[in-house]
Coordinates of C-alpha atoms in Angstrom, one line a residue:
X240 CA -36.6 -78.5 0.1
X241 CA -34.3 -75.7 -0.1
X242 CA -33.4 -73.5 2.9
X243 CA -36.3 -70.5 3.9
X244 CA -35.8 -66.7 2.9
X245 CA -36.7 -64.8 6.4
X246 CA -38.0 -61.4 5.9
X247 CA -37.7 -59.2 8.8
X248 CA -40.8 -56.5 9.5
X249 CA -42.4 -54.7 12.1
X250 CA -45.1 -52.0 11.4
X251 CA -43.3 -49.8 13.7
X252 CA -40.3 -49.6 11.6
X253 CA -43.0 -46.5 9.9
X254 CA -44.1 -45.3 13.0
X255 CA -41.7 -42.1 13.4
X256 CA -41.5 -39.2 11.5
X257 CA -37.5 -37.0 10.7
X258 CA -40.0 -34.2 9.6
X259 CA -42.4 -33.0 6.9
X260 CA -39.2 -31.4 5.2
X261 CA -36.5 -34.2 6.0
X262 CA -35.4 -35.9 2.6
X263 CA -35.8 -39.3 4.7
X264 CA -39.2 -40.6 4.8
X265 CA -39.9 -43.7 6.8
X266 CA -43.3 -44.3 4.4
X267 CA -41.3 -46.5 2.6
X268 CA -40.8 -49.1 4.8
X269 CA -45.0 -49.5 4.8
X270 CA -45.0 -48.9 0.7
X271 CA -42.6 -51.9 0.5
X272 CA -44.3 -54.4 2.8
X273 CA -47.7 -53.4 0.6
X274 CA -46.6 -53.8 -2.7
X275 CA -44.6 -57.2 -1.2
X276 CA -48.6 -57.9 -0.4
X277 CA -50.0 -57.4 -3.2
X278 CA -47.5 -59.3 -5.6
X279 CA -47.9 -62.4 -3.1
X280 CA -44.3 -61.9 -1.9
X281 CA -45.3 -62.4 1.6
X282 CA -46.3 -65.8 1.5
X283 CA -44.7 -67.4 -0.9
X284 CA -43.6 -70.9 -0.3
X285 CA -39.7 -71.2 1.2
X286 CA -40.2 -67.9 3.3
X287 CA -40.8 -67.0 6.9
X288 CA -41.6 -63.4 8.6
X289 CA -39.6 -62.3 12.0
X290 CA -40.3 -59.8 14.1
X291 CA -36.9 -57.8 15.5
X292 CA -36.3 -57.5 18.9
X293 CA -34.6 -54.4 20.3
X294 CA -31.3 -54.2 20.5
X295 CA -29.8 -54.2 23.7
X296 CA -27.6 -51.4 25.8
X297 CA -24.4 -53.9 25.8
X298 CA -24.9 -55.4 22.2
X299 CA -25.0 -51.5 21.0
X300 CA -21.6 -51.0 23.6
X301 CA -19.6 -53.6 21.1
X302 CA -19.5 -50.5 19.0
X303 CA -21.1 -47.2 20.0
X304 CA -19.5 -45.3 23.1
X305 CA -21.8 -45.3 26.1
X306 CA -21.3 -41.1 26.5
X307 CA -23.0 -41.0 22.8
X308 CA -25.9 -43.9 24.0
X309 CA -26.8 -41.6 26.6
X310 CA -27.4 -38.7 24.5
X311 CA -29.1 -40.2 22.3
X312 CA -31.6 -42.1 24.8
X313 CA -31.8 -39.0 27.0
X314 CA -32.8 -36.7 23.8
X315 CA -35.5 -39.1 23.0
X316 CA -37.2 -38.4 25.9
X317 CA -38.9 -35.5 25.0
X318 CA -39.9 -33.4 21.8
X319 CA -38.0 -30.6 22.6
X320 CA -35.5 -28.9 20.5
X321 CA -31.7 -30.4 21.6
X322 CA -28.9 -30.6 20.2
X323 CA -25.0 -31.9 21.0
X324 CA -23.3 -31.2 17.5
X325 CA -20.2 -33.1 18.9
X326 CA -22.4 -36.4 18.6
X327 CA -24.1 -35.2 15.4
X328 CA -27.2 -34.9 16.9
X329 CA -30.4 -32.2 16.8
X330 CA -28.9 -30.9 13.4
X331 CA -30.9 -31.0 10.1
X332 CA -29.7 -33.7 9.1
X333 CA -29.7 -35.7 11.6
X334 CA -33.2 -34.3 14.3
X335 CA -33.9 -35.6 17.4
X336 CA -37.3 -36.6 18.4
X337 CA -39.4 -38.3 21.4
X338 CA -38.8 -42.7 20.7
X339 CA -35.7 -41.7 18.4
X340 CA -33.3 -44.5 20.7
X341 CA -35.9 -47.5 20.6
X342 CA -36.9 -46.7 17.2
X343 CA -33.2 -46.9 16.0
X344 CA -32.9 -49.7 18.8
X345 CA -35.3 -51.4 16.6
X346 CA -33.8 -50.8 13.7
X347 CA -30.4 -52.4 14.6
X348 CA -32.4 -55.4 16.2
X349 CA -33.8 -55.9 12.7
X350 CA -30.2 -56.4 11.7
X351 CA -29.3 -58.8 14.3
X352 CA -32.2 -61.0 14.0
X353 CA -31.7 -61.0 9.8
X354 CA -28.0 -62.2 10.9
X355 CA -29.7 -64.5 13.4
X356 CA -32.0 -65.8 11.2
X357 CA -29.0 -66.8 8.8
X358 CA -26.3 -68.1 11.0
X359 CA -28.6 -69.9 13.3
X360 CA -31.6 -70.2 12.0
X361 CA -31.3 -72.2 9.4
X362 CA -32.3 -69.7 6.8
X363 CA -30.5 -69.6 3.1
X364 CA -30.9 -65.4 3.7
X365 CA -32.6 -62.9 5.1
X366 CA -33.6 -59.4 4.4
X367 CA -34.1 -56.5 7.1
X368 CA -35.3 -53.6 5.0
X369 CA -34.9 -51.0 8.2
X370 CA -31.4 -51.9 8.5
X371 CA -28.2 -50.4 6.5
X372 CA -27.1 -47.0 8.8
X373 CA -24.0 -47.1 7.4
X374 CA -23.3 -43.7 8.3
X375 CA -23.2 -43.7 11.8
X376 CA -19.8 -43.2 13.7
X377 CA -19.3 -45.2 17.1
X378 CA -20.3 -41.6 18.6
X379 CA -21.6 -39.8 15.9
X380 CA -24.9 -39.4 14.3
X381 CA -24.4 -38.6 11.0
X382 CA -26.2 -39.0 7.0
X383 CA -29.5 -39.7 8.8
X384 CA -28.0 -42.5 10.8
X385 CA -27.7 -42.9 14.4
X386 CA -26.8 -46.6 15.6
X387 CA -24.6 -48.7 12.9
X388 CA -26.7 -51.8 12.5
X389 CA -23.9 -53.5 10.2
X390 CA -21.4 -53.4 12.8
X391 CA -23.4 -53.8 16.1
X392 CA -24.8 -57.1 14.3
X393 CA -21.2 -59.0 13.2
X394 CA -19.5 -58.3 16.8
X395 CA -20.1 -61.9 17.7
X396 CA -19.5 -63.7 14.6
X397 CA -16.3 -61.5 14.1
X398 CA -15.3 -62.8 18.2
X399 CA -15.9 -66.2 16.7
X400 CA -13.8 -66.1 14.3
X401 CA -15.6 -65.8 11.6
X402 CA -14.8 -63.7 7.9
X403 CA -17.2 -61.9 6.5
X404 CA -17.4 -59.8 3.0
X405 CA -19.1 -56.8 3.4
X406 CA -20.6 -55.2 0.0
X407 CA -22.3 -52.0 -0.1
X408 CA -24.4 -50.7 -3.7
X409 CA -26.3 -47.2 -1.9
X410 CA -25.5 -44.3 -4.1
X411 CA -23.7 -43.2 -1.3
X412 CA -20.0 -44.3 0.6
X413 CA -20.5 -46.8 3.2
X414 CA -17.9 -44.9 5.1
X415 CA -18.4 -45.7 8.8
X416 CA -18.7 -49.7 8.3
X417 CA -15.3 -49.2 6.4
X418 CA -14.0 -46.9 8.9
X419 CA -15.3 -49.9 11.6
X420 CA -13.1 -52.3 9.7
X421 CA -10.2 -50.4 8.4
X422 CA -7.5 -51.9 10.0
X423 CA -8.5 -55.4 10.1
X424 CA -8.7 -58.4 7.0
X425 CA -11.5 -60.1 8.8
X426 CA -14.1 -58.0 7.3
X427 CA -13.7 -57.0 3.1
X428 CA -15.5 -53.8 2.8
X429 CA -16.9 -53.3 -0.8
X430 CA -18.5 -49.7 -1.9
X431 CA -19.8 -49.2 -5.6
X432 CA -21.1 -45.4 -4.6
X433 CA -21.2 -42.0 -6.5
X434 CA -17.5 -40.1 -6.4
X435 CA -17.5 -38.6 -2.9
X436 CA -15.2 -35.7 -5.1
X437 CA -18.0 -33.4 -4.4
X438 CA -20.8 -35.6 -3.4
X439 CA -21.4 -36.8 0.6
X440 CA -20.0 -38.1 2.3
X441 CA -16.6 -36.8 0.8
X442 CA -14.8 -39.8 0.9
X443 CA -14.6 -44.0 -1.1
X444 CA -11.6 -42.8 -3.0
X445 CA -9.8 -45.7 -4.7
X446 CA -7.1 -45.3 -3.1
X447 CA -9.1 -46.1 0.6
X448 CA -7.5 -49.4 0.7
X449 CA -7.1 -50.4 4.6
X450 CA -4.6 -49.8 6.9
X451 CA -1.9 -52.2 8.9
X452 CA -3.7 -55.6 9.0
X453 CA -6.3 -54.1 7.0
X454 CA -4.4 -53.2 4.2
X455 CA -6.1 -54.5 1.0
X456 CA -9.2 -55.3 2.5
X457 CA -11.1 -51.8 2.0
X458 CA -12.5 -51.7 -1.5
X459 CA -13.9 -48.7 -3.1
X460 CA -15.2 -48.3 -6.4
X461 CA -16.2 -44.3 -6.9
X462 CA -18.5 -43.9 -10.4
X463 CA -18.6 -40.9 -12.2
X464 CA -22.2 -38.5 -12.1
X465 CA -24.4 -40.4 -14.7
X466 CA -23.2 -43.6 -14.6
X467 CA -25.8 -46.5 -16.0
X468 CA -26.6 -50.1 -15.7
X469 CA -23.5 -50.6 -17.8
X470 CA -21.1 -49.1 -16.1
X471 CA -22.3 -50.7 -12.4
X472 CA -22.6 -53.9 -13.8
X473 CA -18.7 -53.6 -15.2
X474 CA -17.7 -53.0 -11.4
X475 CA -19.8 -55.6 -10.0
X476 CA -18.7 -58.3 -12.3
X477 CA -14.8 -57.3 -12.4
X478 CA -14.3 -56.3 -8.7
X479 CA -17.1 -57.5 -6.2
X480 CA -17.8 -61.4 -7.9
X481 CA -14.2 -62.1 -8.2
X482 CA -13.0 -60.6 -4.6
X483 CA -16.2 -62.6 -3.1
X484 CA -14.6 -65.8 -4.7
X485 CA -11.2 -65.4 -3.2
X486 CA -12.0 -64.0 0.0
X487 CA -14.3 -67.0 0.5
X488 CA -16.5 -65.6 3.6
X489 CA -18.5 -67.3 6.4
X490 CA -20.9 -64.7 5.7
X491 CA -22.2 -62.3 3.1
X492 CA -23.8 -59.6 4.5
X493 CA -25.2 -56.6 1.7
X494 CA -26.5 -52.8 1.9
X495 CA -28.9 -52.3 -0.7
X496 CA -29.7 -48.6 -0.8
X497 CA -32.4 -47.6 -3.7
X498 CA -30.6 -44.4 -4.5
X499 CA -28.4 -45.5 -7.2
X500 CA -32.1 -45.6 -9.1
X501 CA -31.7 -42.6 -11.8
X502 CA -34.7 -40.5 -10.5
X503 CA -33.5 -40.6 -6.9
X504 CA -33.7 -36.7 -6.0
X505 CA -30.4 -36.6 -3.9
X506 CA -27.7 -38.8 -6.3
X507 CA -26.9 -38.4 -9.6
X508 CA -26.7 -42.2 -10.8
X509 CA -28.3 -43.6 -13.9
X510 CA -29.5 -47.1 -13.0
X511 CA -32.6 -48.8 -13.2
X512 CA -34.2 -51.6 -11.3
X513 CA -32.8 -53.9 -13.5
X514 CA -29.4 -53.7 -11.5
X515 CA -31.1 -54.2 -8.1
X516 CA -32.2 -57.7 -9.5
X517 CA -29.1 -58.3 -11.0
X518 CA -27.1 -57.9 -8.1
X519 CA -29.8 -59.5 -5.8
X520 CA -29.3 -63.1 -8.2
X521 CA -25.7 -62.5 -8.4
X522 CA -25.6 -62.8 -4.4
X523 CA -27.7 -65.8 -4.1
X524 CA -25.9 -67.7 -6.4
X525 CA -22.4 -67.6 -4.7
X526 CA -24.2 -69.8 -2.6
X527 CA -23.0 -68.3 0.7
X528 CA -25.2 -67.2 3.9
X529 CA -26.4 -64.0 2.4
X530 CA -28.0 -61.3 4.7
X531 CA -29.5 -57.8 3.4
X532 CA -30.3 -54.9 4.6
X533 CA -32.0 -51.5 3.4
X534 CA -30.1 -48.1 3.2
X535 CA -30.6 -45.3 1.5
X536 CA -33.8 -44.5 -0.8
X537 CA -35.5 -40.6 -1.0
X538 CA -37.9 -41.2 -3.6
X539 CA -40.2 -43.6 -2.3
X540 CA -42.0 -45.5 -4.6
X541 CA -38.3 -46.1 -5.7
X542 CA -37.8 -47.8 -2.8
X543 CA -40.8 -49.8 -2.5
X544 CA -40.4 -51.2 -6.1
X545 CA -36.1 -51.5 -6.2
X546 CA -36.8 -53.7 -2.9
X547 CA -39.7 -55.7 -3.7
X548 CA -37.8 -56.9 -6.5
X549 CA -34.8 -57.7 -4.6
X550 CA -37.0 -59.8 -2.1
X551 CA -38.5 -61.3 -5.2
X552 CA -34.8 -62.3 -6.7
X553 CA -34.1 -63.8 -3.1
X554 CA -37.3 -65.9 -2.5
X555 CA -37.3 -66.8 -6.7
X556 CA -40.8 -65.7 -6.7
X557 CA -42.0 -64.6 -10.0
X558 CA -43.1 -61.1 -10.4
X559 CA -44.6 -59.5 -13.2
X560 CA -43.8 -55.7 -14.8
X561 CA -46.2 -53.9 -13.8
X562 CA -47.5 -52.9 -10.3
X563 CA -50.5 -54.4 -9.3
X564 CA -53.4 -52.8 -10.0
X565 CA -55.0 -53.0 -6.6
X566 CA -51.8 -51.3 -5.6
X567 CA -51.7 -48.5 -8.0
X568 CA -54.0 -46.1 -6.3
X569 CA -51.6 -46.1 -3.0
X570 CA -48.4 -45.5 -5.5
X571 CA -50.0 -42.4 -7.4
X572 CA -50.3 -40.6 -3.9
X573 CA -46.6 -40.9 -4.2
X574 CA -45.7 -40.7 -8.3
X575 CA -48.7 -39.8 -10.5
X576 CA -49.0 -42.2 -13.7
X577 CA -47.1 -45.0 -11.9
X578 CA -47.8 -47.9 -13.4
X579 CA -44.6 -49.9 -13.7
X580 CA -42.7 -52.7 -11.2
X581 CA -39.9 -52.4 -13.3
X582 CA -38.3 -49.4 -15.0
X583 CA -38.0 -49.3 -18.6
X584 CA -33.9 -49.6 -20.1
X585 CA -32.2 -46.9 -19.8
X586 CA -28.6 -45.4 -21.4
X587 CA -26.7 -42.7 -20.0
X588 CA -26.2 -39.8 -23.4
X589 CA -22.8 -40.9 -25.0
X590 CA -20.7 -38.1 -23.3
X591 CA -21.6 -39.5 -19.8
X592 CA -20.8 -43.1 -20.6
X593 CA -17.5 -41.7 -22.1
X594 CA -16.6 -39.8 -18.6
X595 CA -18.1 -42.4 -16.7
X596 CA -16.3 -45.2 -18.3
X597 CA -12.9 -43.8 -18.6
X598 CA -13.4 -43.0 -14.8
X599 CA -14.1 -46.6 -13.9
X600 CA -11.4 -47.5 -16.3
X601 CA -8.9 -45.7 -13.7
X602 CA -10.5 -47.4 -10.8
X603 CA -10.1 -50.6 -12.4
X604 CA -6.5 -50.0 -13.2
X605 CA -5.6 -48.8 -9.5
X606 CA -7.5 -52.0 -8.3
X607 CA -6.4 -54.8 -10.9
X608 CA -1.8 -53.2 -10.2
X609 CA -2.5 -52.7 -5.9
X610 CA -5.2 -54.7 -4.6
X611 CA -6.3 -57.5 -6.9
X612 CA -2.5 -59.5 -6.5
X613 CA -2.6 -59.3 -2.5
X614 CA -5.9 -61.3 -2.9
X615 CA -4.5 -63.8 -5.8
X616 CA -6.5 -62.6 -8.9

């Protein structure tokens, strides 16, 4: 019998709210675990559930500053307006509310115990769909992020010795987890994201490559506006397979954002679902501990359907294409005339490919004469 798929869950992952008007709705965390339900995904032979734990004060210290853990607890005490714009906190973006620091606390335990569940646990992967913050600074809040799960969880693998291959596919930069590892070649950072040209978070240029020790061992692959299944699936199979192989990791560990999904209202992406099982079976078969986490996701029966597939593609449970029909009623509140699991094929119009593929073409170029001979390809 093969290794068990842990998924990690609590209820309370949906139990906060960043505000009627907030692009950010935690809803989705309950959508997925539903429609998980109600295409059997939840008890499906070969998988365990976890509960998280909350992280601790001195686990959240291995990376966060304690003067920006205090803010953040103290703000969280009361519903007040507040605000320290030095931390990134009580802005739009990023609002404070009463439980904000045990709720993210949460959160990042989800992480941990996803990590735990692999490296100890005996688990082939796990998946922690609260987890991927990969915007948050060691004291700054910032993309609707306040605690880096990523890189609060792989402190004490990384004091162990261990290498891990980081690989981030949310329509947006992972910038603070390669920021975390920038200077060090124990961590490969990989980020397929929309050009941060003039999209947030402004930065995943191609030529991001590391520093000192690090040098090399920051990847970034910046797509064009309107880039398709085609194009992603170029960049996964000519950059993120081949630099998985050589790097050969203790540990894979994978943000799975839902916002590269073409109706997403905040990117400007064309992908489908398609790609999110794509990369999901292309992960499970390196054959290396695999953990993933969430991310980013602002339509969200988008979510809920990208990630129930993914969870589906980790377990090998079958799924059909079209969203239960007990389920249905619960997904119209969200998209009227939903009907579908899986999105229908879609093409970028032939002037997008063009631009988006001469674009990757460059990327591919800068990566295949500076970065792909320091790692033997």
């Amino acid at each position: 019998m093969s290794a068990p798929r842990a998924l990690v869950y609590a209820p309370q992952f949906s139990a906060y709210s960043y505000g009627e008007a907030h692009p950010f709705k935690v809803e989705r965390y309950r959508l997925t675990y539903e429609l998980m339900g109600h295409c059997g995904l939840l008890d499906f032979p070969g998988t365990i559930q976890v509960a998280p734990s909350y992280a601790s004060r001195r686990q959240l210290e291995a990376f966060h500053r304690p003067d920006y853990l205090d803010t953040l607890e103290r703000f969280s005490q009361t519903d007040g307006p507040q605000a320290n714009f030095r931390y990134g906190l009580g802005d739009v973006e990023n609002p404070v509310f009463h439980g904000l620091y045990d709720w993210a606390r949460l959160m990042c335990g989800g992480t941990i115990e996803a990590l735990r569940q692999v490296t100890e646990g005996g688990c082939r992967a796990a998946f922690s769909m609260a987890g991927g913050w990969h915007h948050s600074h060691s004291a700054r809040a910032s993309g609707f992020c306040y605690l880096n799960d990523v890189v609060v969880a792989l402190q004490p693998l990384l004091a162990a010795g261990k290498r891990v291959v980081y690989v981030d596919l949310d329509g947006h930069h992972g910038d603070a987890v390669q920021e975390a590892f920038y200077q060090s070649a124990q961590v490969l950072t990989i980020s397929i994201h929309e050009n941060g040209k003039d999209f947030y978070p402004y930065s995943g240029f191609v030529e991001e490559v590391g520093e000192g020790a690090g040098y090399g061992y920051s990847i970034n692959v910046p797509l064009a506006a309107h880039s398709d299944d085609l194009i992603f699936e170029q960049a996964f199979k000519k950059v993120v397979l081949p630099l998985i192989a050589a790097y050969r990791p203790d540990l894979l560990i994978t943000q799975m954002g839902a916002d590269f999904l073409r109706t997403d209202p905040l990117t400007r992406l064309e992908c489908t679902t398609a790609m999110m099982e794509y990369a999901a079976r292309a992960f499970l078969a390196t054959g290396l501990p695999w953990v993933a986490v969430g991310g980013g996701g602002y339509d969200r029966l988008n979510v809920a359907r990208a990630w129930t597939l993914l969870w589906a593609a980790m377990t090998g449970a079958p799924v059909a294409d079209a969203l239960p029909l007990a389920f249905v009623p619960l997904a119209r509140q969200f998209t009227p005339g939903a009907l579908a699991l899986r999105d229908a094929p879609h093409l970028a119009t032939p002037d997008d490919y063009c631009r988006a593929q001469q674009a990757l073409d460059t990327c591919l170029r800068f990566l295949e004469r500076r970065i792909f001979p320091l790692h033997r390809l």
